[in-house]
mmCIF file of C-alpha atoms in Angstrom:
data_model
loop_
_atom_site.group_PDB
_atom_site.id
_atom_site.type_symbol
_atom_site.label_atom_id
_atom_site.label_comp_id
_atom_site.label_asym_id
_atom_site.label_seq_id
_atom_site.Cartn_x
_atom_site.Cartn_y
_atom_site.Cartn_z
ATOM 1 C CA MET A 1 -31.729 -16.233 9.412
ATOM 2 C CA ASP A 2 -32.900 -14.086 6.632
ATOM 3 C CA PRO A 3 -30.433 -14.876 3.330
ATOM 4 C CA TRP A 4 -28.102 -12.193 2.565
ATOM 5 C CA PRO A 5 -27.925 -10.404 -0.627
ATOM 6 C CA ARG A 6 -24.206 -10.685 -0.836
ATOM 7 C CA ILE A 7 -21.404 -11.891 1.885
ATOM 8 C CA VAL A 8 -18.232 -9.760 1.543
ATOM 9 C CA VAL A 9 -15.550 -10.186 3.960
ATOM 10 C CA HIS A 10 -12.701 -7.672 4.553
ATOM 11 C CA ALA A 11 -9.484 -9.211 6.116
ATOM 12 C CA ASP A 12 -6.702 -7.188 7.420
ATOM 13 C CA MET A 13 -3.655 -8.070 9.426
ATOM 14 C CA ASP A 14 -2.722 -6.685 12.759
ATOM 15 C CA ALA A 15 -0.061 -4.344 12.531
ATOM 16 C CA PHE A 16 1.347 -6.568 9.968
ATOM 17 C CA TYR A 17 5.020 -5.516 9.477
ATOM 18 C CA ALA A 18 5.512 -5.250 13.364
ATOM 19 C CA ALA A 19 3.720 -8.458 13.811
ATOM 20 C CA VAL A 20 6.118 -10.387 11.528
ATOM 21 C CA GLU A 21 9.158 -8.892 13.270
ATOM 22 C CA GLN A 22 7.739 -10.147 16.686
ATOM 23 C CA LEU A 23 7.152 -13.505 15.120
ATOM 24 C CA ASP A 24 10.441 -13.759 13.801
ATOM 25 C CA ASP A 25 12.289 -12.542 16.937
ATOM 26 C CA PRO A 26 10.623 -13.763 20.061
ATOM 27 C CA SER A 27 12.715 -11.070 22.057
ATOM 28 C CA LEU A 28 10.342 -8.326 20.526
ATOM 29 C CA ARG A 29 7.064 -9.812 21.818
ATOM 30 C CA GLY A 30 5.376 -7.813 24.373
ATOM 31 C CA LYS A 31 7.216 -4.737 23.662
ATOM 32 C CA PRO A 32 6.693 -1.596 21.775
ATOM 33 C CA VAL A 33 8.163 -2.025 18.017
ATOM 34 C CA LEU A 34 8.419 0.192 15.240
ATOM 35 C CA VAL A 35 9.108 -0.773 11.945
ATOM 36 C CA GLY A 36 10.703 1.991 9.856
ATOM 37 C CA PRO A 37 14.343 3.545 9.146
ATOM 38 C CA LYS A 38 16.393 3.963 11.945
ATOM 39 C CA SER A 39 16.713 7.617 11.873
ATOM 40 C CA GLY A 40 14.648 10.643 13.169
ATOM 41 C CA ARG A 41 14.129 11.615 9.470
ATOM 42 C CA GLY A 42 12.224 8.554 8.387
ATOM 43 C CA VAL A 43 8.647 7.627 9.200
ATOM 44 C CA VAL A 44 7.115 4.657 11.112
ATOM 45 C CA LEU A 45 5.703 2.096 8.467
ATOM 46 C CA THR A 46 3.983 0.153 11.283
ATOM 47 C CA ALA A 47 3.770 0.441 15.139
ATOM 48 C CA SER A 48 3.113 -2.703 17.168
ATOM 49 C CA TYR A 49 0.181 -2.512 19.317
ATOM 50 C CA GLU A 50 2.212 -2.167 22.425
ATOM 51 C CA ALA A 51 3.523 1.312 21.099
ATOM 52 C CA ARG A 52 0.195 2.635 20.167
ATOM 53 C CA PRO A 53 -1.018 3.861 23.707
ATOM 54 C CA TYR A 54 1.737 6.240 23.244
ATOM 55 C CA GLY A 55 -0.033 7.797 20.524
ATOM 56 C CA VAL A 56 2.404 6.371 17.848
ATOM 57 C CA GLY A 57 1.084 5.287 14.532
ATOM 58 C CA SER A 58 1.905 4.920 10.783
ATOM 59 C CA ALA A 59 3.318 7.764 8.694
ATOM 60 C CA MET A 60 4.265 9.404 11.725
ATOM 61 C CA PRO A 61 8.027 10.889 11.714
ATOM 62 C CA MET A 62 10.138 8.359 13.370
ATOM 63 C CA GLY A 63 11.618 11.174 15.534
ATOM 64 C CA THR A 64 8.250 12.108 16.770
ATOM 65 C CA ALA A 65 7.373 8.613 17.532
ATOM 66 C CA LEU A 66 10.772 7.920 19.665
ATOM 67 C CA ARG A 67 10.150 11.284 21.871
ATOM 68 C CA ARG A 68 6.224 9.817 22.424
ATOM 69 C CA CYS A 69 7.812 6.307 23.035
ATOM 70 C CA PRO A 70 11.363 6.439 23.939
ATOM 71 C CA ASP A 71 11.461 2.920 24.891
ATOM 72 C CA ALA A 72 10.338 1.626 21.464
ATOM 73 C CA ILE A 73 12.569 -0.627 19.501
ATOM 74 C CA VAL A 74 13.128 0.290 16.062
ATOM 75 C CA VAL A 75 13.482 -2.384 13.495
ATOM 76 C CA GLY A 76 14.282 -2.089 9.747
ATOM 77 C CA PRO A 77 11.701 -3.219 7.297
ATOM 78 C CA ARG A 78 12.311 -6.632 5.466
ATOM 79 C CA PHE A 79 9.848 -6.388 2.423
ATOM 80 C CA ASP A 80 10.965 -9.475 0.968
ATOM 81 C CA ARG A 81 9.675 -11.271 4.068
ATOM 82 C CA TYR A 82 6.518 -9.440 4.495
ATOM 83 C CA GLN A 83 5.563 -10.190 0.740
ATOM 84 C CA GLU A 84 6.487 -13.902 1.422
ATOM 85 C CA ILE A 85 3.848 -14.029 4.299
ATOM 86 C CA SER A 86 1.462 -11.995 2.066
ATOM 87 C CA SER A 87 1.468 -14.428 -0.513
ATOM 88 C CA GLN A 88 0.747 -17.151 1.872
ATOM 89 C CA VAL A 89 -2.070 -15.129 3.361
ATOM 90 C CA MET A 90 -3.635 -14.360 -0.248
ATOM 91 C CA GLY A 91 -3.311 -18.073 -1.007
ATOM 92 C CA ILE A 92 -5.329 -18.954 1.994
ATOM 93 C CA LEU A 93 -8.191 -16.499 1.247
ATOM 94 C CA ALA A 94 -8.114 -17.874 -2.398
ATOM 95 C CA ASP A 95 -9.010 -21.093 -0.698
ATOM 96 C CA PHE A 96 -12.284 -19.957 0.589
ATOM 97 C CA SER A 97 -13.136 -18.010 -2.550
ATOM 98 C CA PRO A 98 -12.106 -17.721 -6.295
ATOM 99 C CA ARG A 99 -12.934 -13.791 -5.943
ATOM 100 C CA VAL A 100 -10.299 -12.250 -3.816
ATOM 101 C CA GLU A 101 -9.441 -8.695 -4.242
ATOM 102 C CA ALA A 102 -5.903 -7.490 -2.470
ATOM 103 C CA LEU A 103 -5.819 -3.720 -1.532
ATOM 104 C CA SER A 104 -2.084 -4.098 -0.470
ATOM 105 C CA MET A 105 0.125 -6.723 0.957
ATOM 106 C CA ASP A 106 -1.729 -7.167 4.337
ATOM 107 C CA GLU A 107 -5.370 -6.680 3.645
ATOM 108 C CA ALA A 108 -8.014 -8.004 0.945
ATOM 109 C CA PHE A 109 -11.843 -8.453 0.018
ATOM 110 C CA VAL A 110 -13.310 -11.716 -0.325
ATOM 111 C CA ASP A 111 -16.564 -12.401 -1.976
ATOM 112 C CA MET A 112 -18.483 -15.509 -0.087
ATOM 113 C CA THR A 113 -21.690 -14.997 -1.576
ATOM 114 C CA GLY A 114 -23.334 -18.214 -1.752
ATOM 115 C CA ALA A 115 -20.637 -20.312 0.304
ATOM 116 C CA GLU A 116 -22.871 -20.789 3.155
ATOM 117 C CA ARG A 117 -23.100 -24.465 2.599
ATOM 118 C CA LEU A 118 -19.352 -24.740 2.516
ATOM 119 C CA PHE A 119 -18.380 -22.651 5.226
ATOM 120 C CA GLY A 120 -21.661 -22.074 7.639
ATOM 121 C CA THR A 121 -22.776 -18.552 8.684
ATOM 122 C CA PRO A 122 -21.441 -15.397 7.573
ATOM 123 C CA ARG A 123 -20.057 -15.289 11.311
ATOM 124 C CA GLU A 124 -18.576 -18.994 10.776
ATOM 125 C CA MET A 125 -16.755 -17.830 7.701
ATOM 126 C CA GLY A 126 -15.022 -15.166 9.402
ATOM 127 C CA LEU A 127 -14.083 -17.595 12.231
ATOM 128 C CA ARG A 128 -12.902 -20.178 9.799
ATOM 129 C CA ILE A 129 -10.734 -17.395 7.746
ATOM 130 C CA LYS A 130 -9.135 -16.145 10.964
ATOM 131 C CA GLN A 131 -8.516 -19.822 12.098
ATOM 132 C CA ALA A 132 -6.794 -20.735 8.793
ATOM 133 C CA VAL A 133 -4.457 -17.847 8.729
ATOM 134 C CA ARG A 134 -3.574 -18.176 12.468
ATOM 135 C CA GLU A 135 -2.561 -21.938 11.726
ATOM 136 C CA ALA A 136 -0.644 -21.154 8.910
ATOM 137 C CA THR A 137 1.178 -17.954 9.956
ATOM 138 C CA SER A 138 0.895 -17.800 13.605
ATOM 139 C CA LEU A 139 -0.331 -14.176 13.118
ATOM 140 C CA ASP A 140 -3.686 -12.754 13.804
ATOM 141 C CA ILE A 141 -6.164 -11.113 11.291
ATOM 142 C CA SER A 142 -9.156 -9.032 11.757
ATOM 143 C CA VAL A 143 -12.263 -9.668 9.980
ATOM 144 C CA GLY A 144 -15.424 -7.516 8.960
ATOM 145 C CA VAL A 145 -18.256 -9.325 7.241
ATOM 146 C CA ALA A 146 -20.918 -7.379 5.740
ATOM 147 C CA SER A 147 -22.995 -6.951 2.598
ATOM 148 C CA THR A 148 -20.975 -4.457 0.906
ATOM 149 C CA LYS A 149 -17.231 -3.719 0.700
ATOM 150 C CA TYR A 150 -17.426 -0.455 2.627
ATOM 151 C CA VAL A 151 -19.295 -1.820 5.665
ATOM 152 C CA ALA A 152 -17.041 -4.999 5.713
ATOM 153 C CA LYS A 153 -13.808 -2.590 5.669
ATOM 154 C CA VAL A 154 -15.146 -0.429 8.472
ATOM 155 C CA ALA A 155 -16.111 -3.496 10.460
ATOM 156 C CA SER A 156 -12.651 -5.238 10.234
ATOM 157 C CA ALA A 157 -11.242 -2.081 12.064
ATOM 158 C CA GLU A 158 -14.071 -2.245 14.863
ATOM 159 C CA ASP A 159 -12.529 -4.534 17.312
ATOM 160 C CA LYS A 160 -8.683 -4.950 16.394
ATOM 161 C CA PRO A 161 -6.656 -6.637 17.048
ATOM 162 C CA ASP A 162 -7.743 -10.209 16.424
ATOM 163 C CA GLY A 163 -11.423 -8.937 15.952
ATOM 164 C CA LEU A 164 -14.601 -10.271 14.145
ATOM 165 C CA THR A 165 -17.462 -7.967 13.520
ATOM 166 C CA VAL A 166 -20.524 -9.088 11.479
ATOM 167 C CA VAL A 167 -22.953 -6.609 10.236
ATOM 168 C CA PRO A 168 -26.088 -7.998 8.596
ATOM 169 C CA ALA A 169 -27.463 -5.790 5.791
ATOM 170 C CA ASP A 170 -30.667 -4.761 7.608
ATOM 171 C CA ARG A 171 -28.472 -3.024 10.537
ATOM 172 C CA ALA A 172 -25.662 -1.606 8.546
ATOM 173 C CA LYS A 173 -27.169 1.870 8.389
ATOM 174 C CA ALA A 174 -28.003 1.814 11.950
ATOM 175 C CA TRP A 175 -24.442 0.283 12.760
ATOM 176 C CA LEU A 176 -22.606 2.990 10.642
ATOM 177 C CA ALA A 177 -24.671 6.093 12.052
ATOM 178 C CA PRO A 178 -22.663 6.895 15.378
ATOM 179 C CA LEU A 179 -19.552 6.519 13.790
ATOM 180 C CA PRO A 180 -17.346 9.666 13.054
ATOM 181 C CA VAL A 181 -17.294 10.915 9.665
ATOM 182 C CA SER A 182 -13.488 10.257 9.503
ATOM 183 C CA ARG A 183 -14.625 6.480 9.003
ATOM 184 C CA LEU A 184 -16.191 7.412 5.497
ATOM 185 C CA TRP A 185 -14.062 5.717 2.935
ATOM 186 C CA GLY A 186 -12.252 8.445 1.000
ATOM 187 C CA ALA A 187 -12.759 11.313 3.727
ATOM 188 C CA GLY A 188 -9.325 12.498 4.200
ATOM 189 C CA ARG A 189 -7.517 15.583 6.100
ATOM 190 C CA LYS A 190 -8.918 17.865 3.959
ATOM 191 C CA THR A 191 -12.661 16.414 3.571
ATOM 192 C CA VAL A 192 -13.405 15.868 7.222
ATOM 193 C CA PRO A 193 -13.155 19.407 8.347
ATOM 194 C CA ARG A 194 -15.398 20.613 5.350
ATOM 195 C CA LEU A 195 -17.911 18.022 6.242
ATOM 196 C CA GLN A 196 -17.826 19.160 10.069
ATOM 197 C CA ALA A 197 -18.031 22.800 8.822
ATOM 198 C CA LEU A 198 -21.500 21.532 7.390
ATOM 199 C CA GLY A 199 -22.774 20.304 10.674
ATOM 200 C CA LEU A 200 -21.928 16.641 9.739
ATOM 201 C CA SER A 201 -19.965 15.078 12.548
ATOM 202 C CA THR A 202 -21.471 11.541 12.231
ATOM 203 C CA ILE A 203 -21.905 9.104 9.508
ATOM 204 C CA GLY A 204 -25.688 9.419 10.429
ATOM 205 C CA ASP A 205 -25.532 12.908 9.831
ATOM 206 C CA VAL A 206 -24.476 12.562 6.360
ATOM 207 C CA ALA A 207 -26.737 9.846 5.895
ATOM 208 C CA ALA A 208 -29.651 12.381 6.752
ATOM 209 C CA ALA A 209 -28.334 15.343 5.009
ATOM 210 C CA ASP A 210 -30.073 17.246 2.280
ATOM 211 C CA ALA A 211 -28.723 16.566 -0.981
ATOM 212 C CA THR A 212 -28.305 20.468 -1.640
ATOM 213 C CA ALA A 213 -25.965 20.859 1.511
ATOM 214 C CA LEU A 214 -23.814 17.496 0.157
ATOM 215 C CA ALA A 215 -23.652 19.254 -3.249
ATOM 216 C CA ARG A 216 -21.126 21.503 -1.948
ATOM 217 C CA LEU A 217 -18.537 19.144 -1.622
ATOM 218 C CA GLY A 218 -19.062 18.404 -5.464
ATOM 219 C CA GLY A 219 -19.295 14.723 -6.529
ATOM 220 C CA VAL A 220 -17.903 13.281 -3.562
ATOM 221 C CA GLY A 221 -21.022 14.395 -1.770
ATOM 222 C CA ALA A 222 -23.436 12.061 -3.286
ATOM 223 C CA HIS A 223 -20.646 9.229 -2.899
ATOM 224 C CA PHE A 224 -20.675 9.770 0.857
ATOM 225 C CA HIS A 225 -24.412 9.783 1.018
ATOM 226 C CA ALA A 226 -24.676 6.623 -0.311
ATOM 227 C CA LEU A 227 -22.053 5.127 1.805
ATOM 228 C CA ALA A 228 -23.440 6.388 4.847
ATOM 229 C CA ASN A 229 -26.829 4.847 3.737
ATOM 230 C CA ALA A 230 -24.964 1.406 3.456
ATOM 231 C CA ARG A 231 -25.159 1.489 -0.379
ATOM 232 C CA ASP A 232 -22.019 0.369 -2.224
ATOM 233 C CA PRO A 233 -22.551 -1.561 -5.423
ATOM 234 C CA ARG A 234 -18.906 -2.180 -6.000
ATOM 235 C CA GLY A 235 -18.212 -5.794 -6.243
ATOM 236 C CA VAL A 236 -15.053 -7.526 -5.216
ATOM 237 C CA ARG A 237 -12.656 -8.016 -8.409
ATOM 238 C CA ARG A 238 -11.070 -11.345 -9.028
ATOM 239 C CA THR A 239 -7.710 -9.951 -10.287
ATOM 240 C CA ARG A 240 -4.953 -8.515 -8.234
ATOM 241 C CA VAL A 241 -4.622 -5.011 -10.619
ATOM 242 C CA ALA A 242 -1.430 -3.198 -9.595
ATOM 243 C CA LYS A 243 -2.177 0.833 -9.862
ATOM 244 C CA SER A 244 1.586 1.630 -9.908
ATOM 245 C CA ILE A 245 4.682 0.542 -8.659
ATOM 246 C CA GLY A 246 7.116 3.293 -6.771
ATOM 247 C CA SER A 247 9.931 3.706 -4.374
ATOM 248 C CA ASP A 248 10.398 6.410 -2.150
ATOM 249 C CA ARG A 249 13.626 7.095 -0.359
ATOM 250 C CA THR A 250 13.936 9.672 2.550
ATOM 251 C CA LEU A 251 17.571 11.017 2.569
ATOM 252 C CA VAL A 252 20.171 11.455 5.221
ATOM 253 C CA ALA A 253 20.599 14.945 4.822
ATOM 254 C CA ASP A 254 18.485 17.590 2.658
ATOM 255 C CA THR A 255 19.664 18.149 -0.955
ATOM 256 C CA SER A 256 19.155 20.643 -3.560
ATOM 257 C CA CYS A 257 21.719 19.315 -5.708
ATOM 258 C CA ARG A 258 20.443 17.843 -9.140
ATOM 259 C CA GLU A 259 23.131 15.388 -9.187
ATOM 260 C CA ASP A 260 22.421 14.149 -5.656
ATOM 261 C CA ILE A 261 18.617 13.666 -6.679
ATOM 262 C CA GLU A 262 19.500 11.977 -10.000
ATOM 263 C CA LEU A 263 21.561 9.484 -8.131
ATOM 264 C CA HIS A 264 18.624 8.334 -5.799
ATOM 265 C CA LEU A 265 16.166 8.815 -8.779
ATOM 266 C CA ARG A 266 18.275 6.200 -10.667
ATOM 267 C CA ARG A 267 18.247 3.749 -7.959
ATOM 268 C CA ALA A 268 14.535 4.192 -7.598
ATOM 269 C CA ALA A 269 14.201 3.573 -11.386
ATOM 270 C CA GLU A 270 16.360 0.390 -11.164
ATOM 271 C CA ARG A 271 14.461 -0.846 -8.369
ATOM 272 C CA ILE A 272 11.091 -0.353 -10.040
ATOM 273 C CA GLY A 273 12.331 -1.704 -13.295
ATOM 274 C CA ARG A 274 13.313 -4.931 -11.732
ATOM 275 C CA ARG A 275 9.869 -5.207 -9.894
ATOM 276 C CA LEU A 276 8.059 -4.474 -13.163
ATOM 277 C CA ARG A 277 9.898 -7.283 -14.935
ATOM 278 C CA ALA A 278 9.349 -9.701 -12.091
ATOM 279 C CA LYS A 279 5.718 -9.058 -12.200
ATOM 280 C CA ARG A 280 5.396 -9.019 -15.989
ATOM 281 C CA TYR A 281 4.264 -5.426 -16.256
ATOM 282 C CA VAL A 282 4.870 -2.875 -18.302
ATOM 283 C CA ALA A 283 4.171 0.939 -17.446
ATOM 284 C CA ARG A 284 2.736 3.503 -19.471
ATOM 285 C CA GLY A 285 3.326 6.721 -17.108
ATOM 286 C CA VAL A 286 6.012 7.812 -14.745
ATOM 287 C CA ARG A 287 5.707 10.015 -11.757
ATOM 288 C CA VAL A 288 8.581 11.700 -9.919
ATOM 289 C CA ARG A 289 8.007 12.767 -6.291
ATOM 290 C CA LEU A 290 9.968 15.428 -4.142
ATOM 291 C CA LYS A 291 9.435 16.410 -0.579
ATOM 292 C CA THR A 292 10.591 19.510 0.582
ATOM 293 C CA GLN A 293 12.019 20.008 4.281
ATOM 294 C CA ARG A 294 8.844 21.796 5.237
ATOM 295 C CA PHE A 295 7.235 18.011 4.218
ATOM 296 C CA GLN A 296 5.612 19.570 1.199
ATOM 297 C CA MET A 297 4.934 16.679 -1.102
ATOM 298 C CA LEU A 298 5.446 18.013 -4.977
ATOM 299 C CA THR A 299 4.736 15.701 -7.947
ATOM 300 C CA ARG A 300 5.258 15.859 -11.681
ATOM 301 C CA GLN A 301 3.971 12.910 -13.992
ATOM 302 C CA ARG A 302 3.996 12.152 -17.895
ATOM 303 C CA LYS A 303 2.665 9.349 -20.081
ATOM 304 C CA LEU A 304 4.929 7.553 -22.133
ATOM 305 C CA LYS A 305 4.849 7.000 -25.976
ATOM 306 C CA LYS A 306 5.591 3.482 -25.319
ATOM 307 C CA PRO A 307 5.197 0.999 -22.506
ATOM 308 C CA VAL A 308 8.494 0.502 -20.642
ATOM 309 C CA ASP A 309 9.683 -1.903 -18.044
ATOM 310 C CA LEU A 310 13.656 -0.828 -17.855
ATOM 311 C CA GLY A 311 15.080 1.025 -15.342
ATOM 312 C CA ALA A 312 17.132 3.198 -18.132
ATOM 313 C CA GLU A 313 13.883 4.098 -19.639
ATOM 314 C CA LEU A 314 12.047 4.940 -16.398
ATOM 315 C CA MET A 315 15.170 7.237 -15.492
ATOM 316 C CA ALA A 316 15.202 8.928 -18.701
ATOM 317 C CA ALA A 317 11.513 9.890 -18.242
ATOM 318 C CA GLY A 318 12.161 10.630 -14.565
ATOM 319 C CA GLU A 319 15.275 13.242 -15.854
ATOM 320 C CA SER A 320 12.874 15.035 -18.062
ATOM 321 C CA LEU A 321 10.474 15.530 -15.118
ATOM 322 C CA LEU A 322 12.924 17.103 -12.807
ATOM 323 C CA GLY A 323 13.304 20.035 -14.969
ATOM 324 C CA GLN A 324 9.407 20.679 -14.581
ATOM 325 C CA PHE A 325 10.073 21.366 -10.788
ATOM 326 C CA ASP A 326 10.454 25.141 -10.020
ATOM 327 C CA HIS A 327 10.779 24.755 -6.364
ATOM 328 C CA PRO A 328 14.691 25.428 -5.093
ATOM 329 C CA GLY A 329 14.711 22.808 -2.392
ATOM 330 C CA PRO A 330 16.266 21.599 -0.305
ATOM 331 C CA PHE A 331 14.589 18.003 -0.158
ATOM 332 C CA ARG A 332 14.345 15.511 2.071
ATOM 333 C CA LEU A 333 12.882 12.651 0.166
ATOM 334 C CA VAL A 334 13.149 11.501 -3.726
ATOM 335 C CA GLY A 335 10.768 8.885 -5.282
ATOM 336 C CA MET A 336 9.359 7.640 -8.434
ATOM 337 C CA ALA A 337 6.508 5.698 -9.604
ATOM 338 C CA ALA A 338 5.374 4.032 -12.590
ATOM 339 C CA PHE A 339 1.699 3.941 -13.218
ATOM 340 C CA ASP A 340 -0.901 3.191 -15.615
ATOM 341 C CA LEU A 341 0.449 -0.646 -15.721
ATOM 342 C CA ALA A 342 -0.576 -3.256 -18.325
ATOM 343 C CA GLU A 343 0.042 -7.009 -17.698
ATOM 344 C CA ARG A 344 2.833 -8.258 -20.198
ATOM 345 C CA LYS A 345 1.310 -11.244 -22.490
ATOM 346 C CA GLY A 346 3.981 -13.901 -23.450
ATOM 347 C CA ASP A 347 7.508 -13.141 -24.612
ATOM 348 C CA ARG A 348 8.281 -9.443 -25.003
ATOM 349 C CA GLN A 349 8.258 -8.212 -28.687
ATOM 350 C CA LEU A 350 11.718 -6.577 -29.297
ATOM 351 C CA ASP A 351 11.510 -2.931 -30.491
ATOM 352 C CA LEU A 352 13.535 -2.258 -33.584
ATOM 353 C CA PHE A 353 14.823 1.008 -31.853
ATOM 354 C CA GLU A 354 15.204 -0.309 -28.236
ATOM 355 C CA ASP A 355 18.581 -0.201 -26.675
ATOM 356 C CA HIS A 356 19.213 -3.895 -26.761
ATOM 357 C CA ALA A 357 22.569 -3.632 -24.793
ATOM 358 C CA ALA A 358 20.767 -2.087 -21.860
ATOM 359 C CA ARG A 359 17.750 -4.421 -21.825
ATOM 360 C CA GLU A 360 20.541 -7.410 -21.833
ATOM 361 C CA LEU A 361 22.460 -5.671 -18.618
ATOM 362 C CA GLU A 362 19.148 -5.189 -16.761
ATOM 363 C CA THR A 363 18.059 -8.818 -17.344
ATOM 364 C CA THR A 364 21.261 -10.457 -16.636
ATOM 365 C CA ILE A 365 21.557 -8.437 -13.289
ATOM 366 C CA ASP A 366 17.781 -9.626 -12.579
ATOM 367 C CA ARG A 367 19.043 -13.361 -13.150
ATOM 368 C CA LEU A 368 22.137 -12.704 -11.009
ATOM 369 C CA MET A 369 20.089 -11.266 -7.983
ATOM 370 C CA HIS A 370 17.781 -13.743 -8.319
ATOM 371 C CA ARG A 371 20.333 -16.725 -8.001
ATOM 372 C CA PHE A 372 22.600 -15.053 -5.416
ATOM 373 C CA GLY A 373 20.884 -12.376 -3.874
ATOM 374 C CA ARG A 374 20.469 -8.491 -4.374
ATOM 375 C CA GLY A 375 24.041 -7.681 -2.867
ATOM 376 C CA VAL A 376 25.712 -9.784 -5.470
ATOM 377 C CA LEU A 377 26.332 -6.735 -7.781
ATOM 378 C CA MET A 378 26.088 -3.008 -7.630
ATOM 379 C CA ARG A 379 27.264 0.058 -9.250
ATOM 380 C CA ALA A 380 30.658 1.280 -8.453
ATOM 381 C CA ARG A 381 29.258 4.564 -7.178
ATOM 382 C CA ASP A 382 26.848 2.959 -4.769
ATOM 383 C CA LEU A 383 29.864 1.317 -2.795
ATOM 384 C CA ALA A 384 29.607 4.601 -0.670
ATOM 385 C CA ASP A 385 27.098 5.470 1.734
ATOM 386 C CA SER A 386 23.661 5.284 0.218
ATOM 387 C CA GLY A 387 22.597 8.440 1.640
ATOM 388 C CA THR A 388 19.256 7.342 2.511
ATOM 389 C CA VAL A 389 17.893 6.492 5.966
ATOM 390 C CA ALA A 390 16.532 3.287 4.693
ATOM 391 C CA ALA A 391 18.387 0.091 3.588
ATOM 392 C CA ASP A 392 15.584 -0.707 1.128
ATOM 393 C CA GLY A 393 12.928 1.406 -0.212
ATOM 394 C CA VAL A 394 9.181 1.079 0.234
ATOM 395 C CA ASN A 395 7.581 -0.423 -2.810
ATOM 396 C CA LEU A 396 4.153 1.010 -3.065
ATOM 397 C CA ASP A 397 2.372 -1.837 -5.272
ATOM 398 C CA TYR A 398 -1.135 -1.819 -5.601
ATOM 399 C CA LEU A 399 -1.496 1.352 -3.252
ATOM 400 C CA ASP A 400 -0.074 4.432 -4.906
ATOM 401 C CA ASN A 401 -2.730 6.551 -6.207
ATOM 402 C CA PRO A 402 -2.170 9.963 -7.789
ATOM 403 C CA THR A 403 -3.804 12.900 -5.893
#
């Protein structure tokens, strides 16, 4: 066997949230499961493989999913449990290589270059990773092995669930060629039709395309051409860097009321502040998201004069952004994200002009929740119905890229 220039593994848990629910509740096994808010207004976070033959998938409105699969069982998300298993899986991957780059809770790249003497051939590496995850968690993981991150990522999705696909460097271009252009990393709903309008329906078409034709797509054209030719110089980053931390909530009823929007925005700010402090991050930017009843997502964002990690500080920035929205509503979703994150080194230096009472209050609540659970303390105004379709908001750590 010719030596591989690099060995990159992409490991991706299969229907992660749904698989965890089926693991913890044996009565759900073998049945179609939808993880998400128990309301037609919410969206599906994950669909089990038993539900997918009905055309159900992630990000689909729950009402649509239930019409397609009326026998599906809807289970509310438990993010603490998913994070617990995610940490376990990432620890297992770190046993195989110090170079692990997590993309989300359920997928990561692992650089296994030079590890043949420890773990065998690239295929044997994939098998051993799958076995280790299975033994530790009783869950399946699909693995792609290639010489570039892009090909490894495409390969991991090729034979799901519980798949293993190995693509050597000298066969990568030919292996990619018959796949549709939608499999190009970064080709989304808007880009795929543009590629097809140029007569490019497969990755092989893009690989053979003239540079002048691809230039009509802008800078992304050269990027797609490189990927289609199995060229991807990006290395596996060792550190897990959060791009942003966010929380979105779909509302029980659409609202145009500024007071209602601020209520949900404040809850999001407090959740994000707690996660920033727990992860020892500070944020240098805040983004507010509002989704209209026609599902149009509106965003406004701003950079901050100084890094923050308090809910009160995030909320102050969020309130200032609300005035920049010119859409009258009504809105079905209210969300916030803290971005441009930096790791906080050592103990936090107190700011002379900081509201120390606010910090003492929020950090005291942190300690109480850590010791007694999240339900130990809440604001009086939150004792009433939350007004959202989910009991817990989605934490968009590591994923929420501004568009």
